[in-house]
């Protein structure tokens, strides 16, 4: 018999995420919150209601573990820690993002300005960079106020697995005996998780899609029956879902490769052609997808690139066996 119980808090949302999920782990002497939803009344009410149903209040939470730094996973941290100071744990790479470190975010804006320039995005890239500048100013309000402790390799009887890709700092909590994984946004049943382009702490581009692929492969090779995801329903056939996600990645890479073969040589040309209107409405997500797959094709030596007038142009490696 396990000496803990996982209690999901699932808050329905109207977007394609379907729900915002976070989890209470009830243990003999502790009540642990894994992730903290959005900073809104729906998530706050749902947390209080779920705690109450199980005989607890917010004051009974003994610590918070964050799977990654995104706003829909950290929203209630400040509300909870303002009521009573408790430890907050996350991967060490999350700290500058969670603290909204000004130097880091300035560097991040410059990083995106450069990469969108190199991908030939022109006006669409400039627009996104302006948006990021504004978001940086507003975002300082959402900084986590309390101290954040780097999480170790084992925590409360769970193995802590680093699963970067969707976020550089993403972790999952794995219980080997019970074959369960609390997975953040690594794996979601109804949609594929975005491998979002980001810089590391030094400003170097992280190959996020390649990381995401490795993280999925890591999970595929675990003895695993049940995944608790950050959105949507619990996943009871994780291995077949991972296989499906990996196959989709290969298919998309092949489609992008065909576009290069057809003469679309820049990231923005590929993105506009493949995603049509979404290039405008979901620019940053679309460019993350395209850049990630180009990285993957380049790493596997199916394509190569050369810079002309500051813009990367991609071409097929014809001698490749692919």
PDB file of C-alpha atoms in Angstrom:
ATOM      1  CA  UNK A   1       0.000   0.000   0.000  1.00  0.00           C
ATOM      2  CA  UNK A   2       1.393   3.433  -0.941  1.00  0.00           C
ATOM      3  CA  UNK A   3       1.951   5.897   1.904  1.00  0.00           C
ATOM      4  CA  UNK A   4       0.624   8.823  -0.134  1.00  0.00           C
ATOM      5  CA  UNK A   5      -2.427   9.855  -2.146  1.00  0.00           C
ATOM      6  CA  UNK A   6      -2.486  12.113  -5.221  1.00  0.00           C
ATOM      7  CA  UNK A   7      -5.532  14.373  -5.349  1.00  0.00           C
ATOM      8  CA  UNK A   8      -6.017  16.209  -8.671  1.00  0.00           C
ATOM      9  CA  UNK A   9      -7.255  19.803  -8.843  1.00  0.00           C
ATOM     10  CA  UNK A  10      -8.618  20.241 -12.376  1.00  0.00           C
ATOM     11  CA  UNK A  11      -9.965  23.621 -13.451  1.00  0.00           C
ATOM     12  CA  UNK A  12     -11.841  23.714 -16.771  1.00  0.00           C
ATOM     13  CA  UNK A  13     -10.769  26.398 -19.266  1.00  0.00           C
ATOM     14  CA  UNK A  14     -12.264  27.400 -22.607  1.00  0.00           C
ATOM     15  CA  UNK A  15      -8.941  27.199 -24.505  1.00  0.00           C
ATOM     16  CA  UNK A  16      -7.582  24.095 -26.250  1.00  0.00           C
ATOM     17  CA  UNK A  17      -5.772  23.183 -23.017  1.00  0.00           C
ATOM     18  CA  UNK A  18      -9.214  21.966 -21.739  1.00  0.00           C
ATOM     19  CA  UNK A  19      -8.117  22.219 -18.091  1.00  0.00           C
ATOM     20  CA  UNK A  20      -5.440  23.564 -15.780  1.00  0.00           C
ATOM     21  CA  UNK A  21      -4.291  20.688 -13.566  1.00  0.00           C
ATOM     22  CA  UNK A  22      -2.335  20.790 -10.349  1.00  0.00           C
ATOM     23  CA  UNK A  23      -2.001  18.166  -7.659  1.00  0.00           C
ATOM     24  CA  UNK A  24      -2.155  17.750  -3.906  1.00  0.00           C
ATOM     25  CA  UNK A  25      -0.004  14.918  -2.567  1.00  0.00           C
ATOM     26  CA  UNK A  26      -1.330  13.871   0.802  1.00  0.00           C
ATOM     27  CA  UNK A  27       1.306  12.151   2.936  1.00  0.00           C
ATOM     28  CA  UNK A  28       1.445  11.027   6.538  1.00  0.00           C
ATOM     29  CA  UNK A  29       3.002  14.256   7.828  1.00  0.00           C
ATOM     30  CA  UNK A  30       2.778  16.623   4.867  1.00  0.00           C
ATOM     31  CA  UNK A  31       0.463  18.115   2.260  1.00  0.00           C
ATOM     32  CA  UNK A  32       2.441  18.914  -0.877  1.00  0.00           C
ATOM     33  CA  UNK A  33       1.157  21.045  -3.750  1.00  0.00           C
ATOM     34  CA  UNK A  34       2.639  20.161  -7.156  1.00  0.00           C
ATOM     35  CA  UNK A  35       2.179  23.218  -9.394  1.00  0.00           C
ATOM     36  CA  UNK A  36      -0.125  26.084  -8.553  1.00  0.00           C
ATOM     37  CA  UNK A  37      -2.411  26.793 -11.515  1.00  0.00           C
ATOM     38  CA  UNK A  38      -3.183  30.274 -12.791  1.00  0.00           C
ATOM     39  CA  UNK A  39      -3.357  33.349 -10.604  1.00  0.00           C
ATOM     40  CA  UNK A  40      -7.147  33.644 -10.802  1.00  0.00           C
ATOM     41  CA  UNK A  41     -10.224  33.074  -8.646  1.00  0.00           C
ATOM     42  CA  UNK A  42     -11.224  29.864 -10.469  1.00  0.00           C
ATOM     43  CA  UNK A  43      -7.954  28.149  -9.531  1.00  0.00           C
ATOM     44  CA  UNK A  44      -7.963  29.611  -6.008  1.00  0.00           C
ATOM     45  CA  UNK A  45     -11.538  28.460  -5.347  1.00  0.00           C
ATOM     46  CA  UNK A  46     -10.868  24.998  -6.808  1.00  0.00           C
ATOM     47  CA  UNK A  47      -7.789  24.575  -4.605  1.00  0.00           C
ATOM     48  CA  UNK A  48      -9.638  25.637  -1.454  1.00  0.00           C
ATOM     49  CA  UNK A  49     -12.615  23.408  -2.294  1.00  0.00           C
ATOM     50  CA  UNK A  50     -10.449  20.326  -2.973  1.00  0.00           C
ATOM     51  CA  UNK A  51      -8.439  20.877   0.206  1.00  0.00           C
ATOM     52  CA  UNK A  52     -11.644  21.300   2.208  1.00  0.00           C
ATOM     53  CA  UNK A  53     -13.139  18.082   0.792  1.00  0.00           C
ATOM     54  CA  UNK A  54     -10.085  16.276   2.139  1.00  0.00           C
ATOM     55  CA  UNK A  55     -10.140  17.912   5.554  1.00  0.00           C
ATOM     56  CA  UNK A  56      -7.470  20.558   4.902  1.00  0.00           C
ATOM     57  CA  UNK A  57      -7.091  24.302   4.408  1.00  0.00           C
ATOM     58  CA  UNK A  58      -4.484  26.323   2.515  1.00  0.00           C
ATOM     59  CA  UNK A  59      -2.585  26.704   5.826  1.00  0.00           C
ATOM     60  CA  UNK A  60      -2.064  22.916   5.901  1.00  0.00           C
ATOM     61  CA  UNK A  61       0.045  22.936   2.695  1.00  0.00           C
ATOM     62  CA  UNK A  62       3.602  22.171   3.808  1.00  0.00           C
ATOM     63  CA  UNK A  63       5.483  22.884   0.548  1.00  0.00           C
ATOM     64  CA  UNK A  64       5.107  23.607  -3.175  1.00  0.00           C
ATOM     65  CA  UNK A  65       6.927  21.808  -6.000  1.00  0.00           C
ATOM     66  CA  UNK A  66       6.882  23.475  -9.442  1.00  0.00           C
ATOM     67  CA  UNK A  67       7.280  21.318 -12.559  1.00  0.00           C
ATOM     68  CA  UNK A  68       8.312  24.376 -14.636  1.00  0.00           C
ATOM     69  CA  UNK A  69       8.204  28.160 -14.750  1.00  0.00           C
ATOM     70  CA  UNK A  70       5.159  28.852 -16.970  1.00  0.00           C
ATOM     71  CA  UNK A  71       2.406  31.147 -15.687  1.00  0.00           C
ATOM     72  CA  UNK A  72      -0.324  28.478 -15.685  1.00  0.00           C
ATOM     73  CA  UNK A  73       1.742  26.355 -13.265  1.00  0.00           C
ATOM     74  CA  UNK A  74       2.932  28.967 -10.762  1.00  0.00           C
ATOM     75  CA  UNK A  75      -0.046  31.333 -10.437  1.00  0.00           C
ATOM     76  CA  UNK A  76      -1.069  30.828  -6.804  1.00  0.00           C
ATOM     77  CA  UNK A  77       2.417  30.609  -5.270  1.00  0.00           C
ATOM     78  CA  UNK A  78       2.463  34.217  -4.047  1.00  0.00           C
ATOM     79  CA  UNK A  79      -1.076  33.995  -2.602  1.00  0.00           C
ATOM     80  CA  UNK A  80      -0.236  30.817  -0.687  1.00  0.00           C
ATOM     81  CA  UNK A  81       3.196  31.898   0.583  1.00  0.00           C
ATOM     82  CA  UNK A  82       1.812  35.306   1.631  1.00  0.00           C
ATOM     83  CA  UNK A  83      -0.583  33.461   3.944  1.00  0.00           C
ATOM     84  CA  UNK A  84       2.136  31.294   5.461  1.00  0.00           C
ATOM     85  CA  UNK A  85       5.801  30.912   4.462  1.00  0.00           C
ATOM     86  CA  UNK A  86       6.543  27.409   3.164  1.00  0.00           C
ATOM     87  CA  UNK A  87       9.375  26.022   1.011  1.00  0.00           C
ATOM     88  CA  UNK A  88       9.029  26.248  -2.783  1.00  0.00           C
ATOM     89  CA  UNK A  89      11.086  23.829  -4.898  1.00  0.00           C
ATOM     90  CA  UNK A  90      11.918  23.962  -8.615  1.00  0.00           C
ATOM     91  CA  UNK A  91      14.729  23.085 -11.016  1.00  0.00           C
ATOM     92  CA  UNK A  92      17.609  25.560 -10.596  1.00  0.00           C
ATOM     93  CA  UNK A  93      17.197  26.763 -14.222  1.00  0.00           C
ATOM     94  CA  UNK A  94      13.720  28.036 -13.303  1.00  0.00           C
ATOM     95  CA  UNK A  95      14.984  30.588 -10.786  1.00  0.00           C
ATOM     96  CA  UNK A  96      15.844  33.568 -13.094  1.00  0.00           C
ATOM     97  CA  UNK A  97      12.502  33.111 -14.864  1.00  0.00           C
ATOM     98  CA  UNK A  98      10.467  32.722 -11.672  1.00  0.00           C
ATOM     99  CA  UNK A  99      12.177  35.733 -10.117  1.00  0.00           C
ATOM    100  CA  UNK A 100      11.713  37.721 -13.379  1.00  0.00           C
ATOM    101  CA  UNK A 101      15.414  38.575 -13.293  1.00  0.00           C
ATOM    102  CA  UNK A 102      15.720  41.861 -15.197  1.00  0.00           C
ATOM    103  CA  UNK A 103      19.090  41.121 -16.838  1.00  0.00           C
ATOM    104  CA  UNK A 104      17.927  37.689 -17.937  1.00  0.00           C
ATOM    105  CA  UNK A 105      14.732  39.057 -19.519  1.00  0.00           C
ATOM    106  CA  UNK A 106      16.600  41.890 -21.270  1.00  0.00           C
ATOM    107  CA  UNK A 107      18.947  39.289 -22.740  1.00  0.00           C
ATOM    108  CA  UNK A 108      15.907  37.186 -23.722  1.00  0.00           C
ATOM    109  CA  UNK A 109      14.395  40.069 -25.726  1.00  0.00           C
ATOM    110  CA  UNK A 110      17.712  40.540 -27.578  1.00  0.00           C
ATOM    111  CA  UNK A 111      17.874  36.796 -28.203  1.00  0.00           C
ATOM    112  CA  UNK A 112      14.470  36.780 -29.907  1.00  0.00           C
ATOM    113  CA  UNK A 113      15.218  39.940 -31.894  1.00  0.00           C
ATOM    114  CA  UNK A 114      18.308  38.222 -33.313  1.00  0.00           C
ATOM    115  CA  UNK A 115      16.712  34.847 -34.026  1.00  0.00           C
ATOM    116  CA  UNK A 116      13.652  36.307 -35.784  1.00  0.00           C
ATOM    117  CA  UNK A 117      16.030  38.439 -37.874  1.00  0.00           C
ATOM    118  CA  UNK A 118      18.053  35.338 -38.797  1.00  0.00           C
ATOM    119  CA  UNK A 119      14.888  33.445 -39.753  1.00  0.00           C
ATOM    120  CA  UNK A 120      13.828  36.239 -42.131  1.00  0.00           C
ATOM    121  CA  UNK A 121      10.677  37.134 -40.184  1.00  0.00           C
ATOM    122  CA  UNK A 122      10.850  40.870 -40.914  1.00  0.00           C
ATOM    123  CA  UNK A 123       7.897  42.896 -39.626  1.00  0.00           C
ATOM    124  CA  UNK A 124       6.232  39.934 -37.859  1.00  0.00           C
ATOM    125  CA  UNK A 125       9.424  39.397 -35.857  1.00  0.00           C
ATOM    126  CA  UNK A 126       9.716  43.089 -34.936  1.00  0.00           C
ATOM    127  CA  UNK A 127       6.108  43.058 -33.722  1.00  0.00           C
ATOM    128  CA  UNK A 128       6.719  40.049 -31.492  1.00  0.00           C
ATOM    129  CA  UNK A 129       9.870  41.625 -30.030  1.00  0.00           C
ATOM    130  CA  UNK A 130       7.885  44.795 -29.173  1.00  0.00           C
ATOM    131  CA  UNK A 131       5.293  42.603 -27.470  1.00  0.00           C
ATOM    132  CA  UNK A 132       8.056  40.870 -25.463  1.00  0.00           C
ATOM    133  CA  UNK A 133       9.437  44.256 -24.352  1.00  0.00           C
ATOM    134  CA  UNK A 134       6.002  45.263 -23.033  1.00  0.00           C
ATOM    135  CA  UNK A 135       5.488  41.843 -21.413  1.00  0.00           C
ATOM    136  CA  UNK A 136       8.857  42.176 -19.681  1.00  0.00           C
ATOM    137  CA  UNK A 137       7.763  45.449 -18.047  1.00  0.00           C
ATOM    138  CA  UNK A 138       4.364  44.067 -16.991  1.00  0.00           C
ATOM    139  CA  UNK A 139       5.783  40.662 -16.052  1.00  0.00           C
ATOM    140  CA  UNK A 140       7.798  41.992 -13.139  1.00  0.00           C
ATOM    141  CA  UNK A 141       4.463  42.012 -11.247  1.00  0.00           C
ATOM    142  CA  UNK A 142       4.256  38.210 -11.539  1.00  0.00           C
ATOM    143  CA  UNK A 143       7.674  37.487  -9.989  1.00  0.00           C
ATOM    144  CA  UNK A 144       7.676  34.868  -7.230  1.00  0.00           C
ATOM    145  CA  UNK A 145       8.410  36.735  -3.993  1.00  0.00           C
ATOM    146  CA  UNK A 146       9.514  33.869  -1.764  1.00  0.00           C
ATOM    147  CA  UNK A 147      12.818  31.981  -1.902  1.00  0.00           C
ATOM    148  CA  UNK A 148      13.021  29.115  -4.385  1.00  0.00           C
ATOM    149  CA  UNK A 149      15.079  26.072  -3.416  1.00  0.00           C
ATOM    150  CA  UNK A 150      16.668  23.947  -6.163  1.00  0.00           C
ATOM    151  CA  UNK A 151      15.069  20.499  -6.028  1.00  0.00           C
ATOM    152  CA  UNK A 152      17.267  17.415  -5.553  1.00  0.00           C
ATOM    153  CA  UNK A 153      17.235  14.126  -7.468  1.00  0.00           C
ATOM    154  CA  UNK A 154      14.859  12.538  -4.992  1.00  0.00           C
ATOM    155  CA  UNK A 155      12.054  14.322  -3.208  1.00  0.00           C
ATOM    156  CA  UNK A 156       9.498  12.918  -0.753  1.00  0.00           C
ATOM    157  CA  UNK A 157       9.963   9.375  -2.066  1.00  0.00           C
ATOM    158  CA  UNK A 158       9.676  10.421  -5.718  1.00  0.00           C
ATOM    159  CA  UNK A 159      12.500  10.362  -8.240  1.00  0.00           C
ATOM    160  CA  UNK A 160      12.945  13.812  -9.805  1.00  0.00           C
ATOM    161  CA  UNK A 161      13.532  13.476 -13.565  1.00  0.00           C
ATOM    162  CA  UNK A 162      14.717  16.433 -15.646  1.00  0.00           C
ATOM    163  CA  UNK A 163      12.545  16.465 -18.800  1.00  0.00           C
ATOM    164  CA  UNK A 164      13.436  19.662 -20.713  1.00  0.00           C
ATOM    165  CA  UNK A 165      11.960  20.638 -24.088  1.00  0.00           C
ATOM    166  CA  UNK A 166       8.680  22.388 -23.341  1.00  0.00           C
ATOM    167  CA  UNK A 167      10.684  24.364 -20.766  1.00  0.00           C
ATOM    168  CA  UNK A 168      14.387  24.175 -19.959  1.00  0.00           C
ATOM    169  CA  UNK A 169      13.609  23.700 -16.265  1.00  0.00           C
ATOM    170  CA  UNK A 170      10.809  21.135 -16.595  1.00  0.00           C
ATOM    171  CA  UNK A 171      10.877  18.249 -14.130  1.00  0.00           C
ATOM    172  CA  UNK A 172       8.647  15.232 -13.562  1.00  0.00           C
ATOM    173  CA  UNK A 173       8.063  13.282 -10.335  1.00  0.00           C
ATOM    174  CA  UNK A 174       8.309   9.519 -10.818  1.00  0.00           C
ATOM    175  CA  UNK A 175       7.272   6.809  -8.375  1.00  0.00           C
ATOM    176  CA  UNK A 176       8.854   3.598  -9.626  1.00  0.00           C
ATOM    177  CA  UNK A 177       7.010   1.141  -7.355  1.00  0.00           C
ATOM    178  CA  UNK A 178       3.616   2.565  -8.338  1.00  0.00           C
ATOM    179  CA  UNK A 179       4.612   3.234 -11.984  1.00  0.00           C
ATOM    180  CA  UNK A 180       3.206   6.776 -11.974  1.00  0.00           C
ATOM    181  CA  UNK A 181       4.559  10.113 -13.213  1.00  0.00           C
ATOM    182  CA  UNK A 182       3.480  13.678 -12.434  1.00  0.00           C
ATOM    183  CA  UNK A 183       4.681  15.106 -15.720  1.00  0.00           C
ATOM    184  CA  UNK A 184       4.018  18.851 -16.010  1.00  0.00           C
ATOM    185  CA  UNK A 185       3.500  19.573 -19.724  1.00  0.00           C
ATOM    186  CA  UNK A 186       5.769  16.843 -21.070  1.00  0.00           C
ATOM    187  CA  UNK A 187       2.833  14.719 -22.209  1.00  0.00           C
ATOM    188  CA  UNK A 188      -0.787  15.800 -22.737  1.00  0.00           C
ATOM    189  CA  UNK A 189      -3.451  13.403 -24.019  1.00  0.00           C
ATOM    190  CA  UNK A 190      -5.358  15.616 -26.461  1.00  0.00           C
ATOM    191  CA  UNK A 191      -2.659  17.967 -27.854  1.00  0.00           C
ATOM    192  CA  UNK A 192       1.066  17.789 -28.477  1.00  0.00           C
ATOM    193  CA  UNK A 193       3.172  19.849 -26.106  1.00  0.00           C
ATOM    194  CA  UNK A 194       5.070  22.773 -27.663  1.00  0.00           C
ATOM    195  CA  UNK A 195       8.863  22.720 -27.494  1.00  0.00           C
ATOM    196  CA  UNK A 196       9.234  26.472 -27.030  1.00  0.00           C
ATOM    197  CA  UNK A 197      12.386  28.147 -28.341  1.00  0.00           C
ATOM    198  CA  UNK A 198      14.299  29.747 -25.449  1.00  0.00           C
ATOM    199  CA  UNK A 199      17.804  30.963 -24.589  1.00  0.00           C
ATOM    200  CA  UNK A 200      19.842  29.393 -21.801  1.00  0.00           C
ATOM    201  CA  UNK A 201      21.273  31.558 -19.029  1.00  0.00           C
ATOM    202  CA  UNK A 202      24.182  32.615 -21.303  1.00  0.00           C
ATOM    203  CA  UNK A 203      21.896  33.625 -24.199  1.00  0.00           C
ATOM    204  CA  UNK A 204      22.650  30.561 -26.311  1.00  0.00           C
ATOM    205  CA  UNK A 205      19.705  28.938 -28.104  1.00  0.00           C
ATOM    206  CA  UNK A 206      18.499  25.716 -26.527  1.00  0.00           C
ATOM    207  CA  UNK A 207      17.678  22.941 -29.054  1.00  0.00           C
ATOM    208  CA  UNK A 208      14.267  22.529 -27.440  1.00  0.00           C
ATOM    209  CA  UNK A 209      12.624  20.071 -29.859  1.00  0.00           C
ATOM    210  CA  UNK A 210      15.642  17.763 -29.682  1.00  0.00           C
ATOM    211  CA  UNK A 211      15.479  17.985 -25.884  1.00  0.00           C
ATOM    212  CA  UNK A 212      11.727  17.310 -25.939  1.00  0.00           C
ATOM    213  CA  UNK A 213      12.287  14.210 -28.105  1.00  0.00           C
ATOM    214  CA  UNK A 214      14.931  12.917 -25.678  1.00  0.00           C
ATOM    215  CA  UNK A 215      12.630  13.599 -22.711  1.00  0.00           C
ATOM    216  CA  UNK A 216       9.784  11.654 -24.355  1.00  0.00           C
ATOM    217  CA  UNK A 217      12.177   8.780 -25.076  1.00  0.00           C
ATOM    218  CA  UNK A 218      13.326   8.840 -21.435  1.00  0.00           C
ATOM    219  CA  UNK A 219       9.720   8.466 -20.271  1.00  0.00           C
ATOM    220  CA  UNK A 220       8.944   5.814 -22.891  1.00  0.00           C
ATOM    221  CA  UNK A 221      11.685   3.640 -21.394  1.00  0.00           C
ATOM    222  CA  UNK A 222      10.363   3.853 -17.815  1.00  0.00           C
ATOM    223  CA  UNK A 223       8.082   1.214 -16.252  1.00  0.00           C
ATOM    224  CA  UNK A 224       5.000   3.442 -16.364  1.00  0.00           C
ATOM    225  CA  UNK A 225       1.219   2.955 -16.234  1.00  0.00           C
ATOM    226  CA  UNK A 226      -0.262   6.353 -15.387  1.00  0.00           C
ATOM    227  CA  UNK A 227       0.693   9.978 -16.093  1.00  0.00           C
ATOM    228  CA  UNK A 228      -0.721  13.000 -14.261  1.00  0.00           C
ATOM    229  CA  UNK A 229      -0.438  15.818 -16.860  1.00  0.00           C
ATOM    230  CA  UNK A 230      -0.586  19.612 -16.537  1.00  0.00           C
ATOM    231  CA  UNK A 231      -3.685  19.754 -18.767  1.00  0.00           C
ATOM    232  CA  UNK A 232      -6.522  17.453 -19.829  1.00  0.00           C
ATOM    233  CA  UNK A 233      -7.323  13.998 -18.518  1.00  0.00           C
ATOM    234  CA  UNK A 234      -5.033  11.482 -16.824  1.00  0.00           C
ATOM    235  CA  UNK A 235      -3.068   9.358 -19.318  1.00  0.00           C
ATOM    236  CA  UNK A 236      -3.462   5.611 -18.783  1.00  0.00           C
ATOM    237  CA  UNK A 237      -1.622   4.453 -21.919  1.00  0.00           C
ATOM    238  CA  UNK A 238       1.452   6.684 -21.840  1.00  0.00           C
ATOM    239  CA  UNK A 239       3.712   4.476 -23.948  1.00  0.00           C
ATOM    240  CA  UNK A 240       1.418   4.418 -26.987  1.00  0.00           C
ATOM    241  CA  UNK A 241       0.876   8.192 -26.661  1.00  0.00           C
ATOM    242  CA  UNK A 242       4.649   8.792 -26.574  1.00  0.00           C
ATOM    243  CA  UNK A 243       5.058   6.609 -29.688  1.00  0.00           C
ATOM    244  CA  UNK A 244       2.329   8.648 -31.409  1.00  0.00           C
ATOM    245  CA  UNK A 245       3.976  11.964 -30.457  1.00  0.00           C
ATOM    246  CA  UNK A 246       7.411  10.829 -31.697  1.00  0.00           C
ATOM    247  CA  UNK A 247       5.930   9.613 -35.003  1.00  0.00           C
ATOM    248  CA  UNK A 248       4.131  12.969 -35.467  1.00  0.00           C
ATOM    249  CA  UNK A 249       7.421  14.774 -34.940  1.00  0.00           C
ATOM    250  CA  UNK A 250       9.051  12.734 -37.716  1.00  0.00           C
ATOM    251  CA  UNK A 251       6.122  13.378 -40.067  1.00  0.00           C
ATOM    252  CA  UNK A 252       6.242  17.125 -39.508  1.00  0.00           C
ATOM    253  CA  UNK A 253      10.019  17.206 -40.007  1.00  0.00           C
ATOM    254  CA  UNK A 254       9.519  15.397 -43.324  1.00  0.00           C
ATOM    255  CA  UNK A 255       6.895  17.957 -44.420  1.00  0.00           C
ATOM    256  CA  UNK A 256       9.241  20.844 -43.628  1.00  0.00           C
ATOM    257  CA  UNK A 257      12.001  19.063 -45.511  1.00  0.00           C
ATOM    258  CA  UNK A 258       9.726  18.809 -48.559  1.00  0.00           C
ATOM    259  CA  UNK A 259       9.038  22.550 -48.384  1.00  0.00           C
ATOM    260  CA  UNK A 260      12.788  23.190 -48.428  1.00  0.00           C
ATOM    261  CA  UNK A 261      13.013  20.880 -51.424  1.00  0.00           C
ATOM    262  CA  UNK A 262      10.300  22.995 -53.078  1.00  0.00           C
ATOM    263  CA  UNK A 263      12.434  26.126 -52.682  1.00  0.00           C
ATOM    264  CA  UNK A 264      11.329  27.594 -49.346  1.00  0.00           C
ATOM    265  CA  UNK A 265      14.717  28.161 -47.777  1.00  0.00           C
ATOM    266  CA  UNK A 266      14.117  30.461 -44.764  1.00  0.00           C
ATOM    267  CA  UNK A 267      12.362  29.740 -41.479  1.00  0.00           C
ATOM    268  CA  UNK A 268       9.718  32.404 -42.142  1.00  0.00           C
ATOM    269  CA  UNK A 269       8.956  31.085 -45.670  1.00  0.00           C
ATOM    270  CA  UNK A 270       8.450  27.577 -44.286  1.00  0.00           C
ATOM    271  CA  UNK A 271       6.291  28.904 -41.429  1.00  0.00           C
ATOM    272  CA  UNK A 272       4.092  31.081 -43.674  1.00  0.00           C
ATOM    273  CA  UNK A 273       3.585  28.287 -46.187  1.00  0.00           C
ATOM    274  CA  UNK A 274       2.838  25.545 -43.673  1.00  0.00           C
ATOM    275  CA  UNK A 275       0.849  27.448 -41.043  1.00  0.00           C
ATOM    276  CA  UNK A 276      -0.903  30.079 -43.227  1.00  0.00           C
ATOM    277  CA  UNK A 277      -2.987  32.399 -40.962  1.00  0.00           C
ATOM    278  CA  UNK A 278      -1.532  30.919 -37.789  1.00  0.00           C
ATOM    279  CA  UNK A 279       1.777  32.540 -38.753  1.00  0.00           C
ATOM    280  CA  UNK A 280       0.176  35.850 -37.815  1.00  0.00           C
ATOM    281  CA  UNK A 281      -2.130  34.801 -34.976  1.00  0.00           C
ATOM    282  CA  UNK A 282       0.259  32.412 -33.173  1.00  0.00           C
ATOM    283  CA  UNK A 283       3.596  33.690 -34.426  1.00  0.00           C
ATOM    284  CA  UNK A 284       5.851  32.682 -31.493  1.00  0.00           C
ATOM    285  CA  UNK A 285       4.415  29.131 -31.279  1.00  0.00           C
ATOM    286  CA  UNK A 286       4.669  28.648 -35.038  1.00  0.00           C
ATOM    287  CA  UNK A 287       8.273  29.857 -35.151  1.00  0.00           C
ATOM    288  CA  UNK A 288       9.199  27.605 -32.209  1.00  0.00           C
ATOM    289  CA  UNK A 289       7.806  24.620 -34.105  1.00  0.00           C
ATOM    290  CA  UNK A 290       9.620  25.487 -37.338  1.00  0.00           C
ATOM    291  CA  UNK A 291      12.963  26.349 -35.708  1.00  0.00           C
ATOM    292  CA  UNK A 292      12.807  23.237 -33.516  1.00  0.00           C
ATOM    293  CA  UNK A 293      12.220  20.928 -36.474  1.00  0.00           C
ATOM    294  CA  UNK A 294      14.928  22.666 -38.526  1.00  0.00           C
ATOM    295  CA  UNK A 295      17.332  22.067 -35.613  1.00  0.00           C
ATOM    296  CA  UNK A 296      16.320  18.408 -35.579  1.00  0.00           C
ATOM    297  CA  UNK A 297      16.755  17.999 -39.361  1.00  0.00           C
ATOM    298  CA  UNK A 298      20.109  19.743 -39.187  1.00  0.00           C
ATOM    299  CA  UNK A 299      21.330  17.654 -36.264  1.00  0.00           C
ATOM    300  CA  UNK A 300      20.366  14.449 -38.090  1.00  0.00           C
ATOM    301  CA  UNK A 301      22.269  15.796 -41.153  1.00  0.00           C
ATOM    302  CA  UNK A 302      19.220  15.836 -43.408  1.00  0.00           C
ATOM    303  CA  UNK A 303      19.607  19.577 -44.083  1.00  0.00           C
ATOM    304  CA  UNK A 304      22.334  22.214 -43.778  1.00  0.00           C
ATOM    305  CA  UNK A 305      22.237  26.001 -43.585  1.00  0.00           C
ATOM    306  CA  UNK A 306      24.247  28.957 -44.777  1.00  0.00           C
ATOM    307  CA  UNK A 307      23.915  32.639 -43.889  1.00  0.00           C
ATOM    308  CA  UNK A 308      23.244  35.226 -46.606  1.00  0.00           C
ATOM    309  CA  UNK A 309      22.819  38.895 -45.664  1.00  0.00           C
ATOM    310  CA  UNK A 310      22.263  37.915 -42.039  1.00  0.00           C
ATOM    311  CA  UNK A 311      19.497  35.378 -42.828  1.00  0.00           C
ATOM    312  CA  UNK A 312      19.841  31.598 -42.570  1.00  0.00           C
ATOM    313  CA  UNK A 313      18.949  29.646 -45.721  1.00  0.00           C
ATOM    314  CA  UNK A 314      18.343  25.909 -45.457  1.00  0.00           C
ATOM    315  CA  UNK A 315      19.035  23.275 -48.099  1.00  0.00           C
ATOM    316  CA  UNK A 316      18.715  19.519 -48.388  1.00  0.00           C
ATOM    317  CA  UNK A 317      21.830  17.409 -47.835  1.00  0.00           C
ATOM    318  CA  UNK A 318      21.503  15.320 -50.989  1.00  0.00           C
ATOM    319  CA  UNK A 319      24.217  12.843 -50.027  1.00  0.00           C
ATOM    320  CA  UNK A 320      22.200  11.929 -46.950  1.00  0.00           C
ATOM    321  CA  UNK A 321      20.755   8.448 -46.773  1.00  0.00           C
ATOM    322  CA  UNK A 322      17.375   9.917 -45.696  1.00  0.00           C
TER     323      UNK A 322
END
